[in-house]
XYZ file of C-alpha atoms in Angstrom:
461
model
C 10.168 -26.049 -35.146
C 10.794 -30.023 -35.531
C 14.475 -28.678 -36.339
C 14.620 -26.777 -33.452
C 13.295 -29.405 -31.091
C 15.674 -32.007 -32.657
C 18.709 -29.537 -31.870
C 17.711 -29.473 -28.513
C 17.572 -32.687 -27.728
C 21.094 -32.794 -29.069
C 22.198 -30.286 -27.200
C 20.341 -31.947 -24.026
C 22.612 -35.016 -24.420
C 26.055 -33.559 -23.762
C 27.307 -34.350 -20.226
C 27.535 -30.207 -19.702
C 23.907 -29.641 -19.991
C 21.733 -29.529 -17.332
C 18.042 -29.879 -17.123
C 15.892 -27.977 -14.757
C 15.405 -30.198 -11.764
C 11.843 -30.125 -12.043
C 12.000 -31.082 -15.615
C 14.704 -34.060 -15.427
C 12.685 -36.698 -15.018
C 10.546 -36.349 -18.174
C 13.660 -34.588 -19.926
C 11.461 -31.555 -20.814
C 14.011 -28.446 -22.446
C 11.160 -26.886 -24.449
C 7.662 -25.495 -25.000
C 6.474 -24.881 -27.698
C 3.270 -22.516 -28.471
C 1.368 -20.873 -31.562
C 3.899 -17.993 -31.320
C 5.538 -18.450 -28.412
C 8.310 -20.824 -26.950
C 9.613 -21.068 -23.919
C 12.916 -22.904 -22.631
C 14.156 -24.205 -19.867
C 17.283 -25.418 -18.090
C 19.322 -25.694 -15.038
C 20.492 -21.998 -13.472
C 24.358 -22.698 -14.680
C 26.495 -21.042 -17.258
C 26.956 -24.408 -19.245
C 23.475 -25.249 -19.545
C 22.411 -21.782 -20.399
C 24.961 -21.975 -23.092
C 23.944 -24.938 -24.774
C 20.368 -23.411 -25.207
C 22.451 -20.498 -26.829
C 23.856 -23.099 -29.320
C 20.621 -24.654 -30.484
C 19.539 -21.107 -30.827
C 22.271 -20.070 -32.935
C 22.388 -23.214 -35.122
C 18.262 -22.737 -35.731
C 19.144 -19.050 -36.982
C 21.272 -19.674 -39.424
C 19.481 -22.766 -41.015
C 16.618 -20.883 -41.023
C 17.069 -17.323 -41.072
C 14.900 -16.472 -38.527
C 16.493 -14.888 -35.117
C 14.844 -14.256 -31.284
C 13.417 -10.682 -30.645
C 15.713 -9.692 -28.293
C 13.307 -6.895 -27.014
C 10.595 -9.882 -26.519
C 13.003 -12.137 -25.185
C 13.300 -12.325 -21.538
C 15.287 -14.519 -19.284
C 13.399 -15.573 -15.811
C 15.625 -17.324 -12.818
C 15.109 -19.120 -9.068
C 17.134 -19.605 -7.028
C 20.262 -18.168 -9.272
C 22.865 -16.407 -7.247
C 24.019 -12.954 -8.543
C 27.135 -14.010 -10.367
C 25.584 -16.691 -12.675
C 22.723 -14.987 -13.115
C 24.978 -11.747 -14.434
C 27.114 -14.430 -16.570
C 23.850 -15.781 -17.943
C 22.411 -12.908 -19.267
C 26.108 -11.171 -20.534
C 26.151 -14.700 -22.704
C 22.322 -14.980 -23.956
C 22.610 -11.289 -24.380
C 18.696 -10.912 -23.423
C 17.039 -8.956 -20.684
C 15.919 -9.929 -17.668
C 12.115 -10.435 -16.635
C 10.544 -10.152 -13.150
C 7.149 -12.085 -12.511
C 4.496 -12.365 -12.693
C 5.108 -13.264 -16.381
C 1.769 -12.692 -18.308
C 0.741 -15.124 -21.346
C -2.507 -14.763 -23.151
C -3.225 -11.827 -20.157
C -3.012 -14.088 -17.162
C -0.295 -13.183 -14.840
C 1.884 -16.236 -13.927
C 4.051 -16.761 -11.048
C 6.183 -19.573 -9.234
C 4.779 -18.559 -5.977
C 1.178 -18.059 -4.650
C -0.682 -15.739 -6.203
C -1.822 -12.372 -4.747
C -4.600 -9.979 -4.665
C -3.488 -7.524 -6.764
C -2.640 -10.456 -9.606
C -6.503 -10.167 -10.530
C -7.084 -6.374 -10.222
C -7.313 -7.369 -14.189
C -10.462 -9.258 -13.350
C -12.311 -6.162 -11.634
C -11.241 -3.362 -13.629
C -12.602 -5.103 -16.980
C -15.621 -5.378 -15.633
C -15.464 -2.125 -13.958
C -14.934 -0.360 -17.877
C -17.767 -2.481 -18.655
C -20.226 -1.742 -16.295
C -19.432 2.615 -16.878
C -20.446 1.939 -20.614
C -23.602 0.051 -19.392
C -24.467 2.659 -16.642
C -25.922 5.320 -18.901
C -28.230 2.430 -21.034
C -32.124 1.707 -20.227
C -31.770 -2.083 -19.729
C -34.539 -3.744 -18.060
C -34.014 -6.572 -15.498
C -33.474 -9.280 -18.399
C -31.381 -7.343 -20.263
C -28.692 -6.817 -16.953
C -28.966 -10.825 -16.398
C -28.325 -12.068 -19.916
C -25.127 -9.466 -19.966
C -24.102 -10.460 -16.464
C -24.274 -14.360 -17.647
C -22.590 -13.642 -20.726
C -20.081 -10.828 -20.640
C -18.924 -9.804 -16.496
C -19.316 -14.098 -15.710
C -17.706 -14.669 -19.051
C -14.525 -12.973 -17.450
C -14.494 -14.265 -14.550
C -14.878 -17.759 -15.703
C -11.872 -17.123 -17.933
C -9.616 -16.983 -15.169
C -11.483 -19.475 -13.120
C -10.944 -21.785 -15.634
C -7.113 -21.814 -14.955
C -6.907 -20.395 -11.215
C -8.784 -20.920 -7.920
C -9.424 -17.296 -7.903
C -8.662 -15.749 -4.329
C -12.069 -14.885 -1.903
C -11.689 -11.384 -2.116
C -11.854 -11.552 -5.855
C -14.435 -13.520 -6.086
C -16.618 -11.225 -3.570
C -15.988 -8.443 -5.417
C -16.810 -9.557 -8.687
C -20.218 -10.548 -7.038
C -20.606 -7.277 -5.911
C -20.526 -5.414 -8.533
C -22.570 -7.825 -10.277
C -25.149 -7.648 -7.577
C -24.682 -4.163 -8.407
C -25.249 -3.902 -11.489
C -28.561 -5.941 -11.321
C -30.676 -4.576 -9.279
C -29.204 -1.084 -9.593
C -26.419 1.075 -7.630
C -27.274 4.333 -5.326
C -24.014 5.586 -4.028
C -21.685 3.064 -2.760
C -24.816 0.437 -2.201
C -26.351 -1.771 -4.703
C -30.991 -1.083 -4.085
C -33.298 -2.450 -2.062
C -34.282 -5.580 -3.460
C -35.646 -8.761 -1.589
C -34.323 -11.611 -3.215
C -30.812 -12.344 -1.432
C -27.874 -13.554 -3.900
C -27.554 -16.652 -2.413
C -31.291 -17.259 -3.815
C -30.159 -15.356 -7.230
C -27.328 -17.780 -7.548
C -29.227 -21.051 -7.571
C -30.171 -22.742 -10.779
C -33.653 -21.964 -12.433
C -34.562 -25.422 -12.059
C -33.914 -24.859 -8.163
C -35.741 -21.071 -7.587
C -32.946 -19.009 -8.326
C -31.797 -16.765 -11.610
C -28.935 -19.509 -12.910
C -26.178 -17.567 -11.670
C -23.567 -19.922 -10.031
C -22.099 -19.620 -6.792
C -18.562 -18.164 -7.265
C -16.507 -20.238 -5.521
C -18.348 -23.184 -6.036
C -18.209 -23.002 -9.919
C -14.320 -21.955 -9.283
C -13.732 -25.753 -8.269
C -16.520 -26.813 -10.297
C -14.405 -25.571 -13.607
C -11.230 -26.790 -12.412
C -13.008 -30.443 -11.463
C -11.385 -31.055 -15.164
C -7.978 -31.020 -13.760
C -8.624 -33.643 -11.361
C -10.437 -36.033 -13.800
C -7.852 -35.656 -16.425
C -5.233 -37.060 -13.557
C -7.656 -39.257 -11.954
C -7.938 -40.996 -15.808
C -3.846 -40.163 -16.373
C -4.601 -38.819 -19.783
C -2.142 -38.556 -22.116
C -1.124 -34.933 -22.116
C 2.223 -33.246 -20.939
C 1.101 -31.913 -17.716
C -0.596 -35.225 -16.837
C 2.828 -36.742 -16.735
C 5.048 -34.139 -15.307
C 2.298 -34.249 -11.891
C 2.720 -38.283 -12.294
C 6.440 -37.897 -11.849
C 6.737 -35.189 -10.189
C 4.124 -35.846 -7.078
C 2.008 -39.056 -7.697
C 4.501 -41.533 -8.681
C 2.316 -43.794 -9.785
C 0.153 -43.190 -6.639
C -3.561 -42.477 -7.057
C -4.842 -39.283 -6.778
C -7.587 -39.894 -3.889
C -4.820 -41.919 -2.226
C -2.307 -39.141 -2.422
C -1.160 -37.889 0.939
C -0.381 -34.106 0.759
C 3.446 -33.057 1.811
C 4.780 -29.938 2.813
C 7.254 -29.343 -0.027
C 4.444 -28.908 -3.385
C 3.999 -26.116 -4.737
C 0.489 -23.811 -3.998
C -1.103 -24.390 -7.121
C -0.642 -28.469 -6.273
C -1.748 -28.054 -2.814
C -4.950 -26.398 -4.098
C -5.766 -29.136 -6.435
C -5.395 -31.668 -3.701
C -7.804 -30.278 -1.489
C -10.499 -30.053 -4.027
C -10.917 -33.417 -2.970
C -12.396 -31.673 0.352
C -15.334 -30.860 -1.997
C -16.076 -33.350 -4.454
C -15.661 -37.396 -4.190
C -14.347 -39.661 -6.719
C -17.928 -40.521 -7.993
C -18.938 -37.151 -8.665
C -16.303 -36.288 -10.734
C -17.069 -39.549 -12.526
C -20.618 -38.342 -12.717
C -19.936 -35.138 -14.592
C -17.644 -37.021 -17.460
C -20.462 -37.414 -20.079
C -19.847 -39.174 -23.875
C -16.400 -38.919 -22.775
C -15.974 -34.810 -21.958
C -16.191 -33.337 -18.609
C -18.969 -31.301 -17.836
C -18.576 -28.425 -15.212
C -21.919 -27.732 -14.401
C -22.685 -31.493 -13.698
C -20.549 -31.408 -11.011
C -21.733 -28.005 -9.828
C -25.859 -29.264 -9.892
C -24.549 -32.745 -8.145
C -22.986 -30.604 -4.599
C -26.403 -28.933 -4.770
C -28.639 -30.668 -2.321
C -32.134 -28.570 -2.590
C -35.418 -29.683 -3.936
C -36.493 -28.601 -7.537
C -38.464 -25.476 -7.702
C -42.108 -26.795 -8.195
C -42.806 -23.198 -10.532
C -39.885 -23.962 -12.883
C -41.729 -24.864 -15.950
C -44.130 -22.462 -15.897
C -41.816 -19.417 -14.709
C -39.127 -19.958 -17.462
C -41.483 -21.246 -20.149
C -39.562 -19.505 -23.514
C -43.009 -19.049 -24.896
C -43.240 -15.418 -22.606
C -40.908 -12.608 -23.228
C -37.610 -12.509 -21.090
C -38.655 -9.583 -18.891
C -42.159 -10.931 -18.487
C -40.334 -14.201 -16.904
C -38.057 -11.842 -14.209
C -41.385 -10.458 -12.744
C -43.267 -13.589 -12.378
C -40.665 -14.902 -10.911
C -40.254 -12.569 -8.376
C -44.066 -12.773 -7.965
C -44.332 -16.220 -7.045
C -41.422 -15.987 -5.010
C -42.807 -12.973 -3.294
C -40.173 -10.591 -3.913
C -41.815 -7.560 -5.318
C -41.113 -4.249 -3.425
C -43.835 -3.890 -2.378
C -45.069 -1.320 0.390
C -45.740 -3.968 3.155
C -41.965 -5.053 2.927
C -40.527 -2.136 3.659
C -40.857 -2.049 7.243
C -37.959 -5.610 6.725
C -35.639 -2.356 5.616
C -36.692 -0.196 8.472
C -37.908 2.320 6.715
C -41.163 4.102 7.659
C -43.555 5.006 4.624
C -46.046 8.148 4.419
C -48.672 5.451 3.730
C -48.790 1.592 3.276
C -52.177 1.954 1.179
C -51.989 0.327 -2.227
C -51.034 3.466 -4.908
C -53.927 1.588 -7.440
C -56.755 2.018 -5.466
C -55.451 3.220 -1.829
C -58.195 0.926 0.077
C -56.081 -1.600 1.543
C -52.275 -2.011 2.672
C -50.587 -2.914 -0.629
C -48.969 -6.423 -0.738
C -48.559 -9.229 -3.595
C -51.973 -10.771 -2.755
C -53.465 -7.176 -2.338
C -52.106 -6.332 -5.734
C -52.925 -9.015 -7.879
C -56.069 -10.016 -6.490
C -57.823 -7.885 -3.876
C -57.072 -4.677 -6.014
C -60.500 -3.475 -8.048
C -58.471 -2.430 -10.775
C -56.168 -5.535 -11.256
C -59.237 -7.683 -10.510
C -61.089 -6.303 -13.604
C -58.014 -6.148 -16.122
C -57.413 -9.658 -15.073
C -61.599 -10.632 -15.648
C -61.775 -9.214 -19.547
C -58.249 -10.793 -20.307
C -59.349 -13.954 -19.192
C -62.604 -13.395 -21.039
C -60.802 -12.597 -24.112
C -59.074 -15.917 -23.983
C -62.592 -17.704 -22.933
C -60.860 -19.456 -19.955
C -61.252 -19.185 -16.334
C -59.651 -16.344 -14.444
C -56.976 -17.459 -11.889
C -57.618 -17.883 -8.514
C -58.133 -14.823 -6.331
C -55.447 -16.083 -3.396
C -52.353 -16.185 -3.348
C -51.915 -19.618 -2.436
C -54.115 -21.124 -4.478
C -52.724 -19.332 -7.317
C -48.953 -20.697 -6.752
C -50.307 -24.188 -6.726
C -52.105 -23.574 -10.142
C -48.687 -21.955 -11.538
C -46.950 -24.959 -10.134
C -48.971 -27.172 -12.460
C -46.794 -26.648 -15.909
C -49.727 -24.581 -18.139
C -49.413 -24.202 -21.524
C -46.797 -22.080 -23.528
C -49.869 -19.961 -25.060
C -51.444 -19.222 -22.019
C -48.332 -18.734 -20.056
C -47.500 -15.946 -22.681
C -50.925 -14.702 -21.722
C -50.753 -15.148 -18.290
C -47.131 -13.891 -17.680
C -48.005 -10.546 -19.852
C -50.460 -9.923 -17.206
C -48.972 -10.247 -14.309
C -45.996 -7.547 -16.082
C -48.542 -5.084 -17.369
C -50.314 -5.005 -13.242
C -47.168 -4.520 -12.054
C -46.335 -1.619 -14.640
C -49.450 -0.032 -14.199
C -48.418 -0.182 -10.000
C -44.848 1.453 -10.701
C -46.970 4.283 -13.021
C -49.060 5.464 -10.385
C -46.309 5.065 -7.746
C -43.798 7.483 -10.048
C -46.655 9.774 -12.217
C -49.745 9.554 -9.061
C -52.252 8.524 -11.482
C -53.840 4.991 -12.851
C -53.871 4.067 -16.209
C -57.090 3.068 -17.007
C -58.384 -0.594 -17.164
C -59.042 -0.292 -20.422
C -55.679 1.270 -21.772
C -54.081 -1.635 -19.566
C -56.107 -4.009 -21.420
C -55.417 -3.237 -24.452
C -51.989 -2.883 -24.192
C -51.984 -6.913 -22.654
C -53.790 -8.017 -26.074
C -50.884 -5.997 -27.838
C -48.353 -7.611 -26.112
C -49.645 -11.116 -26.681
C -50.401 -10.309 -30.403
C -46.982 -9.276 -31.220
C -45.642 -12.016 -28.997
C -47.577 -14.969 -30.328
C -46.875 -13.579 -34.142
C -42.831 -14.104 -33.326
C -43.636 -17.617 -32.963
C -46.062 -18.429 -35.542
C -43.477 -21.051 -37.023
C -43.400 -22.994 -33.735
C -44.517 -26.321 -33.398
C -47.313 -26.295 -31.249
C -49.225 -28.787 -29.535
C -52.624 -30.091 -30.723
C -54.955 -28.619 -27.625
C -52.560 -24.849 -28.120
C -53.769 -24.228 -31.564
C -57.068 -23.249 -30.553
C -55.893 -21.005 -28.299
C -52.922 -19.498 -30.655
C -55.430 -19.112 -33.228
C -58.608 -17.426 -30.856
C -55.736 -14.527 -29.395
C -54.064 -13.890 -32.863
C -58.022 -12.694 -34.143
C-alpha cells in the first residue's frame, strides 16, 4: 500500500490532475482502510484518469487488480457527459448513496429517517426472540443496557441520531421492560424519565437518549478543541476553523449538516465540561453526561444497589422505596375502577406499600421470625421511618437479608392476587432463609468486614 500511496502522490503532481476541492488544501487523494480504500479527485476526465494510472501501475507491480463488481464510482456535482466519460474510462459501475461502510449508511447530505430503519429493526429481531423467554425485571434491564443500548450507542457514537429514532428506540425499550399488551407497553408507575436517571440519582442507569447522543460525540469536540493530531482534525482546521478556536467559531451558512451539528453542541456543553470529562488523558462520555445532570443524589443508593442482594431482589426494593409497586390504591391514577381495593393477603384494609409491608398480619409476622432468626431488630413499622433507616447505608449481609424479604412479601402478594390463596407464613419463611443461604454461600470468598462476620456466620447455620 506504501507503493500505491507513493504512485499517487506522483500522479497528484502533474499539472492535469486535480484534487477534490475539499481535499486541496491538505492534498488528500487517498484513504486507506483494513480492506478498503477509497479515492478521491476532482469530477474531470484528466483527474479521473490519473487515478486510473496509479491503479494500473500498482497492478502490474503487484499482481493484485480492483474488484470491479466491488468497485463503485460516486460523483457531485458531475454533469452527465463527464460523468458518462468517467465511468466508460475507469470501466467501474456507478454507486448511488447512501454508501454503507462497516453497516452505517453514509451520505453527503443530511441524513434521513429511513437511514436508521437499521437501528429499529435489529432491535425489533431481537426483542421477537426475547418475547417468548421468562425473564424477570433484572434480566430485561441488564439485556436492554447491554444488547438494544449497545446498538443504539453504535450509531450514536458516529451520528446525532434523528428524534424520531431516538423515541422509538425508547419505546420499544420501555416496551420491552415492563412488558407489551397490544400496541401499549403495561401499567407501570415509574415514568422513563425517572428510569433514565443514574442509580446514584433514583433512577435504573439508563441514559437519556439524546442526551448521551451528544454526550458520546462530546469526543469530537475535545479532540478539535485540543487539535489532535489525526486526519480529520486537520481537514476541519483547514477546511472551517482556520486556525480559529472552536468556542470562538462563528457558524456560516455554507458547512455542511454534519458540521453544523457539531457546532451547536456547544448549545449544550461549555468548554469546562468537556475539559472535565478528559480523565488520565481519554475522554470519558458519561462524565460529561453526570456533569449536565443537576439533581441531588438519591439518599437510598447504597443500600438499594448494594451487590451483596441478588439483581432482582434490588429492582423491587427499589421500586419499594420509591413507591412504585402496583399496588391496588394506585390504580384509581390509571382510572380504572377495581372490584375491591382490600389488600389480597389479608383483605382488612385498602392495600398500599405501607399496608403491605407493615400493617398486613401476615407480612408483619414473616418479617418478626426473619428478624428473629438474624437476632436483630425488626424494621420500623412506617413507611417513613423505614426509608430513613434504608437511607442509612446497612450492611451487605443484612441488606441480602433485608432485600430477600421485601421480594419474597411481594411474591407472596402477586400469588394470592393470580392463584386467590396465601402461602403460608411459614412456607414464606422458609423459603427467605433459603434464599439467603444460597445467596450468602455464593459469596463465601468475599472479603467481609469485621462486625459482618458474625452475622455471615449466625445465617449460614
Amino acid at each position: 500500500m506504501e507503493y500505491l500511496s507513493r504512485r499517487l502522490l506522483k500522479e497528484a503532481s502533474e499539472k492535469t490532475f486535480k484534487f477534490h476541492p475539499m481535499c486541496k488544501s491538505l492534498q488528500l487523494i487517498s484513504l486507506c482502510f483494513a480492506d478498503d480504500l477509497i479515492l478521491f479527485s476532482k469530477g474531470t476526465v484528466l483527474a479521473a484518469h490519473h487515478l486510473k494510472i496509479a491503479l494500473g501501475c500498482f497492478s502490474e507491480t503487484t499482481g493484485l487488480f480492483p474488484n470491479k463488481d466491488k468497485s463503485l464510482v460516486y460523483f457531485g456535482g458531475v454533469s452527465l457527459l463527464e460523468k458518462e466519460m468517467i465511468l466508460d474510462d475507469l470501466q467501474f459501475s456507478e454507486g448511488s448513496f447512501p454508501l454503507k461502510y462497516l453497516g452505517v449508511p453514509l451520505r453527503p447530505t443530511k441524513w434521513r429517517r429511513e437511514d436508521c430503519d437499521a437501528i429499529i429493526k435489529k432491535i425489533k429481531m431481537r426483542l421477537v426472540t426475547w418475547a417468548t423467554k421468562h425473564l424477570s425485571y433484572a434480566g430485561r434491564i441488564q439485556l436492554i443496557h447491554s444488547v438494544l443500548f449497545g446498538l443504539r450507542n453504535y450509531w450514536m457514537s458516529i451520528f446525532i441520531l434523528p428524534q424520531s429514532v431516538i423515541k422509538e428506540v425508547e419505546r420499544l425499550c420501555r416496551g420491552f421492560l415492563w412488558g407489551v399488551k397490544g400496541d401499549r407497553s403495561k401499567i407501570h408507575l415509574a415514568s422513563w424519565d425517572k428510569v433514565c436517571l443514574p442509580k446514584s440519582f433514583g433512577g435504573l442507569g439508563f441514559k437519556n437518549g439524546a442526551s448521551w447522543n451528544r454526550s458520546i460525540l462530546g469526543k469530537f469536540v475535545w479532540a478539535i478543541m485540543d487539535k489532535h493530531d489525526i486526519l480529520w482534525v486537520k481537514w476541519v482546521n483547514n477546511i472551517y476553523l482556520k486556525g480559529a478556536d472552536f468556542w470562538d467559531y462563528e457558524l456560516r451558512g455554507d458547512v455542511s449538516w454534519y458540521w453544523r451539528k457539531l457546532c451547536h453542541l456547544r448549545n449544550h456543553f461549555s468548554k469546562p465540561m468537556v475539559t472535565a470529562a478528559v480523565r488520565k488523558g481519554k475522554y470519558v462520555a458519561a462524565r460529561l453526561y453526570l456533569g449536565s445532570i443537576t439533581l441531588n443524589i438519591d439518599s437510598f443508593y447504597n443500600s438499594i444497589w448494594c451487590n451483596f442482594a441478588l439483581p432482582k431482589h434490588r429492582f423491587i426494593l427499589w421500586q419499594v422505596v420509591h413507591g412504585h409497586l402496583l399496588t391496588r390504591d394506585n390504580f384509581h391514577k390509571f382510572h380504572i375502577d377495581l372490584v375491591s381495593t382490600l389488600c389480597p393477603v389479608c383483605g382488612s384494609e385498602e392495600e398500599s406499600h405501607h399496608h403491605l409491608f407493615f400493617s398486613c398480619c401476615v407480612s408483619r409476622e414473616v418479617v418478626r421470625r426473619i428478624f428473629d432468626w438474624c437476632g436483630i431488630a425488626a424494621w420500623s413499622l412506617d413507611y417513613n421511618r423505614w426509608r430513613c433507616w434504608i437511607s442509612n447505608r446497612i450492611s451487605g449481609v443484612v441488606n441480602v437479608l433485608f432485600a430477600a424479604t421485601v421480594y419474597l412479601i411481594w411474591k407472596n402478594r402477586n400469588y394470592c392476587v393470580h392463584n386467590s390463596s396465601c402461602l403460608t407464613i411459614l412456607k414464606i419463611v422458609n423459603e427467605i432463609k433459603d434464599l439467603v443461604k444460597y445467596r450468602l454461600y455464593s459469596l463465601k470468598n468475599r472479603k467481609f468486614f469485621q462486625a459482618e462476620k458474625g452475622m455471615f456466620l449466625r445465617l449460614m447455620l
